[in-house]
Short mmCIF file of C-alpha atoms in Angstrom, two decimals:
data_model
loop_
_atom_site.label_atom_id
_atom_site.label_comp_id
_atom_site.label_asym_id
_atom_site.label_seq_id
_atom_site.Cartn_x
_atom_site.Cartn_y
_atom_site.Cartn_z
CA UNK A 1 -1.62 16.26 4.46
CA UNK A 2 -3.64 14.57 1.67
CA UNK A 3 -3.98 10.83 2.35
CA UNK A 4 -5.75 7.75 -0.35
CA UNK A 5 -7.22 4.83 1.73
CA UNK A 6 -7.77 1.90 -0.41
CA UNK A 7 -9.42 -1.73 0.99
CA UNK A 8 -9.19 -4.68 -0.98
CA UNK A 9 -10.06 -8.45 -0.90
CA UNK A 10 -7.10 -10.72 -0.38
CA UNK A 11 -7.39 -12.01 -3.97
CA UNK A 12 -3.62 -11.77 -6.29
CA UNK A 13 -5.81 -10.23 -9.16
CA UNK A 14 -6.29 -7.12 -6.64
CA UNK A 15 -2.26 -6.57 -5.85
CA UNK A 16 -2.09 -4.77 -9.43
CA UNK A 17 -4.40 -2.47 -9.07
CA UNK A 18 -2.93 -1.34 -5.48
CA UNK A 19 0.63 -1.07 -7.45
CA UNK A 20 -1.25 1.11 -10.38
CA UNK A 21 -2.77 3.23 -7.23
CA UNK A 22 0.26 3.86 -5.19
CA UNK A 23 2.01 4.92 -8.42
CA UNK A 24 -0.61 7.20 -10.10
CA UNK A 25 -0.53 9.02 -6.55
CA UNK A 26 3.22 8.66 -6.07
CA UNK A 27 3.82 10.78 -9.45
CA UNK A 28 1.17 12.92 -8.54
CA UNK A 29 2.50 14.20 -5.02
CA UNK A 30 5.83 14.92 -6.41
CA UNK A 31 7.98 11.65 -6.10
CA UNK A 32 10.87 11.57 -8.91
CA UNK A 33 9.86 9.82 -11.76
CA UNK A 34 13.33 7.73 -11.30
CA UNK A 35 11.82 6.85 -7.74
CA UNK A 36 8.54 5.16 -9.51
CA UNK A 37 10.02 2.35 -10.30
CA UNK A 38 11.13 1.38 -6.76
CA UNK A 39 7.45 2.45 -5.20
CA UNK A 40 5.96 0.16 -7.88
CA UNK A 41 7.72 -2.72 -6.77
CA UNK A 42 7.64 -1.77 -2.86
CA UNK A 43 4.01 -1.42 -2.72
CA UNK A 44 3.26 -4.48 -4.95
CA UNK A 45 6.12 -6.64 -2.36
CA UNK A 46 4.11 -5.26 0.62
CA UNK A 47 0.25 -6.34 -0.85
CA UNK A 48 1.48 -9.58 -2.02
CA UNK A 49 2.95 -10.48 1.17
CA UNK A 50 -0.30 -9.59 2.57
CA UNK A 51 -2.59 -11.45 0.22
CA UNK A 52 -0.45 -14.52 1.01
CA UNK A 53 -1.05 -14.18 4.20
CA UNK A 54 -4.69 -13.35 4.61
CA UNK A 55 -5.69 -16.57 1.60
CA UNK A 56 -3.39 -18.35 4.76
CA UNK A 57 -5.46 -16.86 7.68
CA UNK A 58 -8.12 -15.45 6.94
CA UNK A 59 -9.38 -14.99 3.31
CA UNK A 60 -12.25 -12.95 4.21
CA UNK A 61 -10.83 -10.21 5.78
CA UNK A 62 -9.44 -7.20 3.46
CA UNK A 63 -6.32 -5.29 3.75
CA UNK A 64 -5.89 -1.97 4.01
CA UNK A 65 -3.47 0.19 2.13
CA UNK A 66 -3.05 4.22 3.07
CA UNK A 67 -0.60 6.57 0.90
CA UNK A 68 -0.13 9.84 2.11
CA UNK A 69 1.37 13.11 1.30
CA UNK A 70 3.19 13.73 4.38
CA UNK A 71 5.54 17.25 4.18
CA UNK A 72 8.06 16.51 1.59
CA UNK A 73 7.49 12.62 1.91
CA UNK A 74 5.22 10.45 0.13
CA UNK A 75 4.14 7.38 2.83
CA UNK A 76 2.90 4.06 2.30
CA UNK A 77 1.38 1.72 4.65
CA UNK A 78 0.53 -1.62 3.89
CA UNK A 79 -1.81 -3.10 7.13
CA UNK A 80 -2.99 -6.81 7.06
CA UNK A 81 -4.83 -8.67 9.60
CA UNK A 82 -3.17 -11.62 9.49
CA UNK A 83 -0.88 -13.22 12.82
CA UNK A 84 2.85 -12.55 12.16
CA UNK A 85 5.55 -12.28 14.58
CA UNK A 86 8.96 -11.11 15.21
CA UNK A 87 11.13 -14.07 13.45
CA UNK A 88 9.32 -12.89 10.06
CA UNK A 89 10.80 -9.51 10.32
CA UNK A 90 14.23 -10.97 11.44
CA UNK A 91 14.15 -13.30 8.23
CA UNK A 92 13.84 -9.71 6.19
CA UNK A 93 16.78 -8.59 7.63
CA UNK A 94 18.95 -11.69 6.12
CA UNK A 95 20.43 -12.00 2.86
CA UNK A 96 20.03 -14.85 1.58
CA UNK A 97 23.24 -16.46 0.77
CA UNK A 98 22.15 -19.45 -0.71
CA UNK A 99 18.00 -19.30 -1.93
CA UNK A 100 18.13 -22.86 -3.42
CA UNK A 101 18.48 -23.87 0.37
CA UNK A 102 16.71 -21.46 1.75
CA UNK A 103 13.46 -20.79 -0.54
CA UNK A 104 10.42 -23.04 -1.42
CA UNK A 105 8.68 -22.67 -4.63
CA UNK A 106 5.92 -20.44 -3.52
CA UNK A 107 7.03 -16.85 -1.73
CA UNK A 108 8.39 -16.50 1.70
CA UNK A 109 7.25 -13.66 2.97
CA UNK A 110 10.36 -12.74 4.71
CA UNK A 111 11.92 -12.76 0.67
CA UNK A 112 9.40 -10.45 0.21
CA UNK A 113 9.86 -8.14 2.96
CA UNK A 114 14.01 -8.30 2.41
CA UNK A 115 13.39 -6.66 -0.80
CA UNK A 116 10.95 -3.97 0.42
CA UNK A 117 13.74 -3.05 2.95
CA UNK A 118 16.45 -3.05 -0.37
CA UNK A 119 13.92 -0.62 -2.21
CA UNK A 120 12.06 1.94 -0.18
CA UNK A 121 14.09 4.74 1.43
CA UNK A 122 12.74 4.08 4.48
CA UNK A 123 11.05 1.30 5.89
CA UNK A 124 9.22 -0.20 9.18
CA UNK A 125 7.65 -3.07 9.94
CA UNK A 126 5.53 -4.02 12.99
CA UNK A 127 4.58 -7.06 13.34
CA UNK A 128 2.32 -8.13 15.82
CA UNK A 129 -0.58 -11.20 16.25
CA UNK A 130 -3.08 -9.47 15.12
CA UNK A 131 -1.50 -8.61 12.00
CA UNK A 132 1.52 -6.74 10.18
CA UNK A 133 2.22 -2.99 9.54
CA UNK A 134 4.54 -1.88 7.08
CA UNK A 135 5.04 1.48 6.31
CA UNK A 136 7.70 2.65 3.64
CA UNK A 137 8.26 6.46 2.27
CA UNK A 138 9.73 8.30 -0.58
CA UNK A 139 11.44 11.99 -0.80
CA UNK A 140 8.23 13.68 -2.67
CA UNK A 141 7.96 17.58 -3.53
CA UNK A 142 7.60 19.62 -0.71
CA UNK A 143 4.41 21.60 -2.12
CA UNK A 144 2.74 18.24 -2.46
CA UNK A 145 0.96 17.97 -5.54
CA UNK A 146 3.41 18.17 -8.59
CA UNK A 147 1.74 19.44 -11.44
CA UNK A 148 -1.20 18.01 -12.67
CA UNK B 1 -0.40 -5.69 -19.07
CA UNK B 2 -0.80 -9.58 -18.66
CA UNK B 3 1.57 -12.37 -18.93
CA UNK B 4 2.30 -14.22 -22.44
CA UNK B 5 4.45 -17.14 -22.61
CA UNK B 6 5.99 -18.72 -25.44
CA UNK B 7 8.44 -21.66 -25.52
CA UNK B 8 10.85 -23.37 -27.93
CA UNK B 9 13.82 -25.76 -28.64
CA UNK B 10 17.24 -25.11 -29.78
CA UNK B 11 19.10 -28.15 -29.80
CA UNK B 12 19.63 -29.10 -26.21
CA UNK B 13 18.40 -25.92 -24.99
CA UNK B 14 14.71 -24.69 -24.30
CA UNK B 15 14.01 -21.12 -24.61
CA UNK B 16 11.04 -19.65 -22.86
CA UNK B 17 10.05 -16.40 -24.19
CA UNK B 18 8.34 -13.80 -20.99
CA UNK B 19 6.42 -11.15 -21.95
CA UNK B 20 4.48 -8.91 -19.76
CA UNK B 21 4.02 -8.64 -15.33
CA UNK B 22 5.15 -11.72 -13.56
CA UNK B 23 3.49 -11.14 -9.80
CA UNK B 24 1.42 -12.85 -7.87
CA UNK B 25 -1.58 -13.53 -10.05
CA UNK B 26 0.53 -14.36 -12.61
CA UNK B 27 3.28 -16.58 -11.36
CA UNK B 28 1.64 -19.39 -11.04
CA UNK B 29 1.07 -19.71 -14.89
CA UNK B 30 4.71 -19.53 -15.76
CA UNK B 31 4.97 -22.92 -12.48
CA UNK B 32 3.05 -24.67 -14.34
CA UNK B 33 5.02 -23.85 -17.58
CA UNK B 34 8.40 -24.88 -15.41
CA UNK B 35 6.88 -27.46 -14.04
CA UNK B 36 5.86 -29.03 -17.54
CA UNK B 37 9.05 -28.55 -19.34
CA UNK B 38 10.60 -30.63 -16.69
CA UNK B 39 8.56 -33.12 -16.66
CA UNK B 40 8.91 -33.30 -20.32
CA UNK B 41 12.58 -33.99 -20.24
CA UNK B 42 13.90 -30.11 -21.09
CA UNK B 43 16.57 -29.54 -18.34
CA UNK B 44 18.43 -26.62 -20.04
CA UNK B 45 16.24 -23.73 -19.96
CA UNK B 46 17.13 -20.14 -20.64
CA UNK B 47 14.64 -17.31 -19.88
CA UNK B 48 14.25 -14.61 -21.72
CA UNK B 49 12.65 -11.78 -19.74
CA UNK B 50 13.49 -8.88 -22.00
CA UNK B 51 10.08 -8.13 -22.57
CA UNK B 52 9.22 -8.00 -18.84
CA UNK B 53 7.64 -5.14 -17.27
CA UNK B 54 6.95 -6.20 -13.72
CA UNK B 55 8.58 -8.61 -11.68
CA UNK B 56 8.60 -9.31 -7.98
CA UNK B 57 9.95 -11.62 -5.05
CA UNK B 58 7.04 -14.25 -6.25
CA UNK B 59 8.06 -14.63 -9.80
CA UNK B 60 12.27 -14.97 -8.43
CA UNK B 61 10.54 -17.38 -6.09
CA UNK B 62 9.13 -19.05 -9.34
CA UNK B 63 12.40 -19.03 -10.99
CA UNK B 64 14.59 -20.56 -7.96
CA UNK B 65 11.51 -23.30 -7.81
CA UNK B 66 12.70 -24.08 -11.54
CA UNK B 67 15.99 -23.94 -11.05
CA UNK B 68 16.00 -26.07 -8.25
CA UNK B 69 14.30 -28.66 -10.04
CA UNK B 70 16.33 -28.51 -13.26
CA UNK B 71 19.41 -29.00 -10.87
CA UNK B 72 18.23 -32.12 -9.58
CA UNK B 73 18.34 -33.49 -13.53
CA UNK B 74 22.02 -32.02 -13.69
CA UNK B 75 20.61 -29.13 -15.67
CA UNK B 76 20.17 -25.38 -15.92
CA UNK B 77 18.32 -22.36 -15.85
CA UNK B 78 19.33 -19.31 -17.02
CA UNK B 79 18.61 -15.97 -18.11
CA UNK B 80 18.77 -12.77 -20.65
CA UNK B 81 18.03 -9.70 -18.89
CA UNK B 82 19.23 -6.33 -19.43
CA UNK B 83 16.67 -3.91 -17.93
CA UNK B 84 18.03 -2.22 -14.86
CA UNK B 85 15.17 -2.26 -13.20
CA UNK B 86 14.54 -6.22 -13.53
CA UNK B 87 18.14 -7.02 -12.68
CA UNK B 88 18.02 -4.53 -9.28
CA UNK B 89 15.74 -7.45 -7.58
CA UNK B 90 18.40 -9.78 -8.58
CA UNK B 91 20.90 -7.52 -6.93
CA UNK B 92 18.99 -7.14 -4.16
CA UNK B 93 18.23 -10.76 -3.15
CA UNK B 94 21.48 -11.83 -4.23
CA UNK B 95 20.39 -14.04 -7.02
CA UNK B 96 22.72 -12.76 -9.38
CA UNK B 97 25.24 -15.32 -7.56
CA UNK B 98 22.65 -17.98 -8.62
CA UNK B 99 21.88 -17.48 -11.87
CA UNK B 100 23.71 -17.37 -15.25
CA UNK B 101 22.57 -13.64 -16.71
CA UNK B 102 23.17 -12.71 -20.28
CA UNK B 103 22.68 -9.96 -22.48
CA UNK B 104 21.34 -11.52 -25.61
CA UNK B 105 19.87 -15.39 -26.77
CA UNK B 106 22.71 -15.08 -28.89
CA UNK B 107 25.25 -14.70 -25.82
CA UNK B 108 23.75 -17.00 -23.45
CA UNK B 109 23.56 -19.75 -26.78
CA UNK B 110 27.27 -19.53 -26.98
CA UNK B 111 28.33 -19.64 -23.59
CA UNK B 112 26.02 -22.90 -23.04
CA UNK B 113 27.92 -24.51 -26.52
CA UNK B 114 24.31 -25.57 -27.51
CA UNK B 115 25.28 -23.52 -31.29
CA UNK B 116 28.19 -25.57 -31.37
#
């Protein structure tokens, strides 16, 4: 099991640079090339939910993103500090029928979550008060590292 | 790769040209664009995101803000987008119900009767 730990400050500028991370690493332990696309956009969902929440509750503290390489599965988790609770996750689970009702300008983090849970081929999230967990994983090549 | 923005008027219609990552440090810029046209009196936009690389729940959130206030000016927002992997968030959210898509300028020109 190889596994990338990677802290960051909860500032928007950083949630690029985790998407550029998870993907390099994705490619590199074997996930499809077809599958990138989805990580991308998975990892950057999960890190901008969690930026969003952190400038909300506490700006100083960074987040925490692990990937691993994790027998034939490439895993993600996305940890924040920040209070959530259970109603967020439920929100994920909707689909939203009618977004000009149910969205404000800025992101809802439960939009943001709803389309983790569309993209990754798995996906769990635990919230909790003292902050969220989601973790989200790929099919990646069961000798780990593809070729470098 | 950053965002670039670009903007301009076809008869009734107000094209904003995307180019680039719309995320979270970037979404705010195109708001602001939005927010402007708006307030400037352009209530039929069309978006052209052919040229976008990245987008994510923050930038649809960006687009449903603008929508929502063209709406309340009886107007529209649209969009052209072609690129699989932009129009799968669409899917997914089920804004696809929400917004006009089209193909091409061209397409989305004629269906609005602006070339007419």
């Amino acid at each position: 099991m190889a596994t990338v730990e990677l802290t960051f400050s909860a500032l928007p500028a950083h949630v690029r640079t985790a998407r550029l991370v998870a993907t390099a690493i994705a490619r590199r332990t074997g996930v499809e090339e077809s599958l990138l696309d989805e990580v991308r956009l998975a990892v950057g969902e999960a890190c901008s939910r969690a930026v969003e929440a952190h400038r909300l509750h506490c700006p100083g503290e960074p987040i925490r993103i692990e990937l691993r390489d994790d027998l034939g599965r490439f895993e993600v988790t996305v940890t924040d500090s920040a209070p959530s609770d259970e109603l967020e996750q439920d929100r994920a689970l909707l689909r939203f029928d009618d977004p000009l009702v149910q969205l404000p300008d800025a992101l809802m983090s439960g939009f943001g979550i709803a389309v983790i849970v569309g993209l990754a081929d798995d996906v769990q999230v635990y919230p909790s008060q003292k902050g969220m967990r989601i973790r989200m994983s790929w099919p990646a090549a069961t000798n780990g590292l593809s070729p470098a | 790769m950053d965002l670039k923005l670009d903007h301009h008027s076809e008869d009734r219609l107000t094209i904003v040209e995307v180019e680039g990552e719309i995320d979270v440090y970037t979404a705010p810029r195109l708001r602001e664009l939005l927010i402007d046209l708006v307030n400037k009196g352009n209530f039929h936009l069309l978006v052209n995101m052919e040229k976008v690389d990245f987008l994510d729940s923050t930038g649809l959130g960006v687009l449903v803000g603008g929508l929502k206030r063209v709406r309340a000016h009886d107007g529209s927002l649209e969009l052209v987008c072609t690129q699989e992997r932009i129009l799968k968030i669409f899917r997914i959210t089920g804004l696809t119900k929400v917004f006009g898509i089209y193909a091409s300028v061209e397409e989305a020109k004629e269906a609005h009767g602006s070339d007419k």
